[in-house]
Amino acid sequence: MEEKSIIAFQNCTKRFGNKTVLNNISFSLSDGGKFISILGKSGSGKTTLIRLLAGLEKLNSGTLFIHNKMASENGKIIIPPHERDIGFVFQDLALFPHFTVFENIAFGLKVKKVTDYKEIVVAILRQFNIEELTASYPNQLSGGQQQLVALARSLVLQPKILLMDEPLANLDVKLKTQIRSLLKQIISERNITLLYITHDHSEAMEMSDKILFLNEGSIEFLGTPQEMRQSDNPNVQNFIEL
Amino acid sequence: MKTINSKYVILLPALLFAAVILLPLLSLLVTSVFADGKLTIENFSSIFQTTTLKSIGNSLIIAAWVGFVSVAFGYGFAFLFTKTNLPFKNTLRFLLLLPLLLPPYMITVAWTDVWLFAGFPKTFIYSLPSVVFILTTIYIPLATFIISGSLQNITASIEEAGEMMTSYKTVFLRIILPLIRPALFSSFILIFILSVSEFAVPSYLSVNVFTTEIFTQFAAFYNFSAAIAHALVLTGICLLLIIPEKFYLSQAPFISFGKKSSSYKILLLENKSKWTLICLAYILLFVLLPLSMLVWQSVSDNSISFWSIIEQLLPSLTDSLLLASSGALLITLLGFAFSTLIIKYNIKTADFLLLLVFAVPALVTGIALAKFYNTPSLNLIYGSSLIILIAFTARFLFISEKIIASSMMQIPASFQEAALLMGASPLYVFRKITLPLLFEALFTSFFIILIFCIGELTTVIMVYPPGISLLPVRIFTLMANAPQSAVSAMCLVALLFTLSLIALMMGGHKILINQQWKRNQS
């Protein structure tokens, strides 16, 4: 394990029944404020990797460290999801349908008994330019507005790590570009490590500081976009050419 | 060539429904406020008699208790069967569901057998708490069923988003519980209405409730005006409950949000065997014990020949099967027509009308039909099995429509549009696209309604014509004079008959699914 690593997977394996989804993977990340894209075909283990990191799945074997603290080990969750300092934007966004936009964003602050939660929510609504949506319910919002609310909710607790599972997949190009640049700005300002799942390798090449490429449950590549372009790994090359 | 708009074709059954079912109910309302050709509320004055008020009180107490306890237990079972990896949960769920599929009078006889065998005092057996107990065992599966559906609607990511911020306990209290609140509320209201209008259970246990009071006024004292006025008060109670519920549900901003999800979260139980044993113990004690006691009581009395009982009930079995099958077929066709009106043509009033008719207690429906059709000009209907089919339709059309409509909602409009764009005629699209996709729902509707029709007592006891012998009516009328073992034997015959139909339904369903699977494979 690297010194002062933010995330470290050590010989981690995850199986669902007889199917091995992640096979003895090891890697670590030590830089904050970085945009890390996770690339790979469907079924390569991308979502499972970030769910393990979030503590939503248990490892079958291996150890996971977050900020140098053991978070999961051999079938056990040591640090529960809500104590990992991680924000998660789900693929379907998972906005609580019975809460307004304000209540969705305030939820985490309220359960953590933050007294000035109203001011914090108002500030983040202003930062995301969605103040007029305060009293709306999720089903009254457009796709782009829902994305912004989900992002605001995941950031309001000031996590050190942000996980995003293809959240921009269904947006138009203009909106996608706007949200991506907002993301870049926020992770740099707040020194957040972002792990961002995408299918789109050109998006990953353009946005990322690093790319992690998964193939059939194994890590085939971890490096900068430049290094990825120059990689002589045939699986990486095949994926880029597709 | 002029073609008839399919909307008008589908409107025909709705108009027929309005004519044969809504008209009698409306006429009951009019009859109650007229005496000697003048508008009056005199008929309602008998409501304030002490005995009537006491019977209303008893009905409300029973319904409230049954509602609360059923929802509490139903929630527990729904959580275990839907949200956990409990072993054998499908088998346990099926066994739990059994009391709901069997006629309440049969369950009552079974429980009476258990208590008599165990030496319980008659003051307990024939009492209000025992009515509460029996109805609760019947309606727990209904609450389980409704709440399970709601729990399945909560996608895993909703819970996980909460878990990223707080403990599962808080997620449960702040996210899951509020999201399933409409289901908890709905199941309570539905169970309350079904309990307040229940007739067979309190009648058999000689507990004076509002429905037995109405029945006595109507069938024993021939005091029709009092019976009708009481019936309308009972209907008013049910409608008062169902209308706000309808309003509440349609106003809830999140109801239209989620479609039924296949990716709901399953929690891993830490002590699987303990929870399995608890469920098994419940099923053994509250489902299988009373049914086994029916068998025991039937065979233990040597003076009762089981075969002679079958022989005695054979005409009723034949009549019941024939009429219930015809009823189920008719109701399923009407259910399809109403689902099309509601889903395809967005006529929500049709849904509301069906709900209103469903909320009218069975006994009141029976009285309305008897009063309306018992005239020389309508004797063709009242004196034949048509009246039974009308009674079945009034009782169960809402259920059929709900089963078919929920399946129809899952078919994207683009399926039919794609076929139409390829040049298929609407009829061809219906035959080749809509019908195959709806076949499972139509099949389920037919069998569920068949089973409900076989067991329906309250409505048909008010209207059955001479020459037609229905199984529940036959057993119910014999109950008063026959020894307990003979009653048990009759109920056992009816139970085996119903179980055979359930087995047939499950077998048919399995074949259907297999065929569909094979078709998909090829």
mmCIF file of N, CA and C in Angstrom, chain A residues 51 54 56 81-82 86 88 90 92 94-99 107-108 110-112 137-139 146 153 157, chain B residues 155 157-168 170-171 174-175 178-179 253-257 265 268:
data_model
loop_
_atom_site.group_PDB
_atom_site.id
_atom_site.type_symbol
_atom_site.label_atom_id
_atom_site.label_comp_id
_atom_site.label_asym_id
_atom_site.label_seq_id
_atom_site.Cartn_x
_atom_site.Cartn_y
_atom_site.Cartn_z
ATOM 1 N N ARG A 51 -19.132 -0.001 -6.144
ATOM 2 C CA ARG A 51 -20.055 -0.411 -5.064
ATOM 3 C C ARG A 51 -19.262 -1.015 -3.887
ATOM 4 N N ALA A 54 -17.883 1.899 -2.075
ATOM 5 C CA ALA A 54 -18.923 2.580 -1.290
ATOM 6 C C ALA A 54 -19.341 1.769 -0.063
ATOM 7 N N LEU A 56 -21.297 -0.908 -0.415
ATOM 8 C CA LEU A 56 -22.623 -1.467 -0.717
ATOM 9 C C LEU A 56 -22.536 -2.951 -1.065
ATOM 10 N N PRO A 81 -21.144 2.254 4.941
ATOM 11 C CA PRO A 81 -21.125 3.225 3.824
ATOM 12 C C PRO A 81 -21.186 4.676 4.269
ATOM 13 N N HIS A 82 -22.055 4.989 5.246
ATOM 14 C CA HIS A 82 -22.242 6.387 5.597
ATOM 15 C C HIS A 82 -21.089 6.969 6.413
ATOM 16 N N ILE A 86 -17.871 9.286 1.469
ATOM 17 C CA ILE A 86 -17.979 9.069 0.025
ATOM 18 C C ILE A 86 -19.342 9.579 -0.456
ATOM 19 N N PHE A 88 -22.084 9.443 -3.700
ATOM 20 C CA PHE A 88 -22.381 8.488 -4.782
ATOM 21 C C PHE A 88 -23.516 9.053 -5.634
ATOM 22 N N PHE A 90 -25.868 7.768 -8.415
ATOM 23 C CA PHE A 90 -26.258 6.504 -9.040
ATOM 24 C C PHE A 90 -26.660 6.709 -10.498
ATOM 25 N N ASP A 92 -29.340 5.729 -11.959
ATOM 26 C CA ASP A 92 -30.725 6.220 -12.063
ATOM 27 C C ASP A 92 -30.962 7.419 -11.128
ATOM 28 N N ALA A 94 -31.417 8.010 -8.190
ATOM 29 C CA ALA A 94 -31.954 7.620 -6.875
ATOM 30 C C ALA A 94 -32.397 8.805 -6.033
ATOM 31 N N LEU A 95 -33.037 9.765 -6.654
ATOM 32 C CA LEU A 95 -33.594 10.874 -5.859
ATOM 33 C C LEU A 95 -34.796 10.337 -5.088
ATOM 34 N N PHE A 96 -34.907 10.756 -3.825
ATOM 35 C CA PHE A 96 -36.017 10.254 -3.014
ATOM 36 C C PHE A 96 -37.319 10.873 -3.535
ATOM 37 N N PRO A 97 -38.217 10.053 -4.067
ATOM 38 C CA PRO A 97 -39.380 10.612 -4.770
ATOM 39 C C PRO A 97 -40.363 11.346 -3.873
ATOM 40 N N HIS A 98 -40.339 11.044 -2.570
ATOM 41 C CA HIS A 98 -41.311 11.677 -1.669
ATOM 42 C C HIS A 98 -40.758 12.942 -1.028
ATOM 43 N N PHE A 99 -39.527 13.318 -1.373
ATOM 44 C CA PHE A 99 -38.929 14.533 -0.843
ATOM 45 C C PHE A 99 -38.838 15.590 -1.941
ATOM 46 N N PHE A 107 -31.284 15.972 3.345
ATOM 47 C CA PHE A 107 -31.430 14.697 4.060
ATOM 48 C C PHE A 107 -30.179 14.299 4.859
ATOM 49 N N GLY A 108 -29.036 14.261 4.178
ATOM 50 C CA GLY A 108 -27.793 13.822 4.823
ATOM 51 C C GLY A 108 -27.389 14.741 5.970
ATOM 52 N N LYS A 110 -29.421 16.616 7.759
ATOM 53 C CA LYS A 110 -30.377 16.470 8.881
ATOM 54 C C LYS A 110 -30.067 15.231 9.703
ATOM 55 N N VAL A 111 -29.791 14.104 9.008
ATOM 56 C CA VAL A 111 -29.520 12.887 9.789
ATOM 57 C C VAL A 111 -28.205 12.995 10.554
ATOM 58 N N LYS A 112 -27.314 13.834 10.059
ATOM 59 C CA LYS A 112 -26.064 14.054 10.804
ATOM 60 C C LYS A 112 -26.212 15.210 11.802
ATOM 61 N N TYR A 137 -40.768 18.451 -6.690
ATOM 62 C CA TYR A 137 -40.512 17.036 -6.453
ATOM 63 C C TYR A 137 -39.708 16.489 -7.639
ATOM 64 N N PRO A 138 -38.944 15.409 -7.442
ATOM 65 C CA PRO A 138 -38.090 14.899 -8.522
ATOM 66 C C PRO A 138 -38.844 14.647 -9.839
ATOM 67 N N ASN A 139 -40.101 14.155 -9.728
ATOM 68 C CA ASN A 139 -40.815 13.843 -10.981
ATOM 69 C C ASN A 139 -41.284 15.095 -11.720
ATOM 70 N N GLN A 146 -32.547 16.975 -12.690
ATOM 71 C CA GLN A 146 -32.408 15.835 -11.767
ATOM 72 C C GLN A 146 -30.930 15.512 -11.535
ATOM 73 N N ARG A 153 -26.778 16.778 -3.949
ATOM 74 C CA ARG A 153 -27.024 15.940 -2.763
ATOM 75 C C ARG A 153 -25.775 15.155 -2.386
ATOM 76 N N LEU A 157 -22.420 16.850 1.730
ATOM 77 C CA LEU A 157 -21.741 16.395 2.957
ATOM 78 C C LEU A 157 -20.219 16.523 2.845
ATOM 79 N N THR B 155 -36.568 1.044 -5.579
ATOM 80 C CA THR B 155 -35.351 0.517 -6.212
ATOM 81 C C THR B 155 -34.209 0.483 -5.202
ATOM 82 N N SER B 157 -31.245 1.451 -5.506
ATOM 83 C CA SER B 157 -30.408 2.656 -5.439
ATOM 84 C C SER B 157 -30.992 3.718 -4.518
ATOM 85 N N ILE B 158 -32.328 3.748 -4.378
ATOM 86 C CA ILE B 158 -32.950 4.709 -3.453
ATOM 87 C C ILE B 158 -32.468 4.425 -2.025
ATOM 88 N N GLU B 159 -32.501 3.129 -1.661
ATOM 89 C CA GLU B 159 -32.058 2.755 -0.311
ATOM 90 C C GLU B 159 -30.563 2.998 -0.155
ATOM 91 N N GLU B 160 -29.816 2.654 -1.214
ATOM 92 C CA GLU B 160 -28.363 2.774 -1.123
ATOM 93 C C GLU B 160 -27.930 4.244 -1.056
ATOM 94 N N ALA B 161 -28.664 5.104 -1.761
ATOM 95 C CA ALA B 161 -28.360 6.536 -1.684
ATOM 96 C C ALA B 161 -28.512 6.994 -0.233
ATOM 97 N N GLY B 162 -29.540 6.477 0.448
ATOM 98 C CA GLY B 162 -29.735 6.794 1.862
ATOM 99 C C GLY B 162 -28.621 6.215 2.707
ATOM 100 N N GLU B 163 -28.235 4.970 2.396
ATOM 101 C CA GLU B 163 -27.182 4.302 3.173
ATOM 102 C C GLU B 163 -25.836 5.012 3.065
ATOM 103 N N MET B 164 -25.630 5.750 1.962
ATOM 104 C CA MET B 164 -24.382 6.499 1.822
ATOM 105 C C MET B 164 -24.323 7.648 2.835
ATOM 106 N N MET B 165 -25.491 8.000 3.397
ATOM 107 C CA MET B 165 -25.513 9.153 4.303
ATOM 108 C C MET B 165 -25.853 8.799 5.746
ATOM 109 N N THR B 166 -26.487 7.647 5.946
ATOM 110 C CA THR B 166 -26.909 7.314 7.314
ATOM 111 C C THR B 166 -27.076 5.807 7.472
ATOM 112 N N SER B 167 -27.408 5.382 8.694
ATOM 113 C CA SER B 167 -27.541 3.953 8.973
ATOM 114 C C SER B 167 -28.806 3.400 8.331
ATOM 115 N N TYR B 168 -28.876 2.049 8.187
ATOM 116 C CA TYR B 168 -30.049 1.440 7.541
ATOM 117 C C TYR B 168 -31.314 1.706 8.357
ATOM 118 N N THR B 170 -32.118 4.410 9.990
ATOM 119 C CA THR B 170 -32.658 5.727 9.617
ATOM 120 C C THR B 170 -33.229 5.678 8.196
ATOM 121 N N VAL B 171 -32.540 4.975 7.306
ATOM 122 C CA VAL B 171 -33.045 4.835 5.925
ATOM 123 C C VAL B 171 -34.436 4.200 5.975
ATOM 124 N N ARG B 174 -36.904 6.859 7.522
ATOM 125 C CA ARG B 174 -37.092 8.118 6.797
ATOM 126 C C ARG B 174 -37.374 7.926 5.308
ATOM 127 N N ILE B 175 -36.922 6.808 4.750
ATOM 128 C CA ILE B 175 -37.098 6.616 3.302
ATOM 129 C C ILE B 175 -38.142 5.517 3.009
ATOM 130 N N PRO B 178 -41.912 6.039 4.754
ATOM 131 C CA PRO B 178 -42.763 7.032 4.064
ATOM 132 C C PRO B 178 -43.149 6.599 2.651
ATOM 133 N N LEU B 179 -42.242 5.887 1.970
ATOM 134 C CA LEU B 179 -42.565 5.482 0.596
ATOM 135 C C LEU B 179 -43.650 4.413 0.547
ATOM 136 N N PRO B 253 -47.531 13.063 -4.817
ATOM 137 C CA PRO B 253 -46.702 13.438 -5.948
ATOM 138 C C PRO B 253 -45.773 12.344 -6.450
ATOM 139 N N PHE B 254 -45.572 11.320 -5.626
ATOM 140 C CA PHE B 254 -44.585 10.333 -6.009
ATOM 141 C C PHE B 254 -45.186 9.048 -6.551
ATOM 142 N N ILE B 255 -46.505 8.988 -6.588
ATOM 143 C CA ILE B 255 -47.142 7.740 -7.002
ATOM 144 C C ILE B 255 -46.777 7.375 -8.441
ATOM 145 N N SER B 256 -46.715 8.368 -9.305
ATOM 146 C CA SER B 256 -46.450 8.066 -10.704
ATOM 147 C C SER B 256 -44.943 7.936 -10.982
ATOM 148 N N PHE B 257 -44.164 8.094 -9.938
ATOM 149 C CA PHE B 257 -42.717 8.174 -10.163
ATOM 150 C C PHE B 257 -42.086 6.839 -10.548
ATOM 151 N N LYS B 265 -33.792 -4.004 -3.289
ATOM 152 C CA LYS B 265 -32.688 -4.505 -2.470
ATOM 153 C C LYS B 265 -33.102 -5.711 -1.629
ATOM 154 N N LEU B 268 -29.516 -9.505 3.542
ATOM 155 C CA LEU B 268 -29.095 -10.850 3.955
ATOM 156 C C LEU B 268 -29.402 -11.024 5.444
#
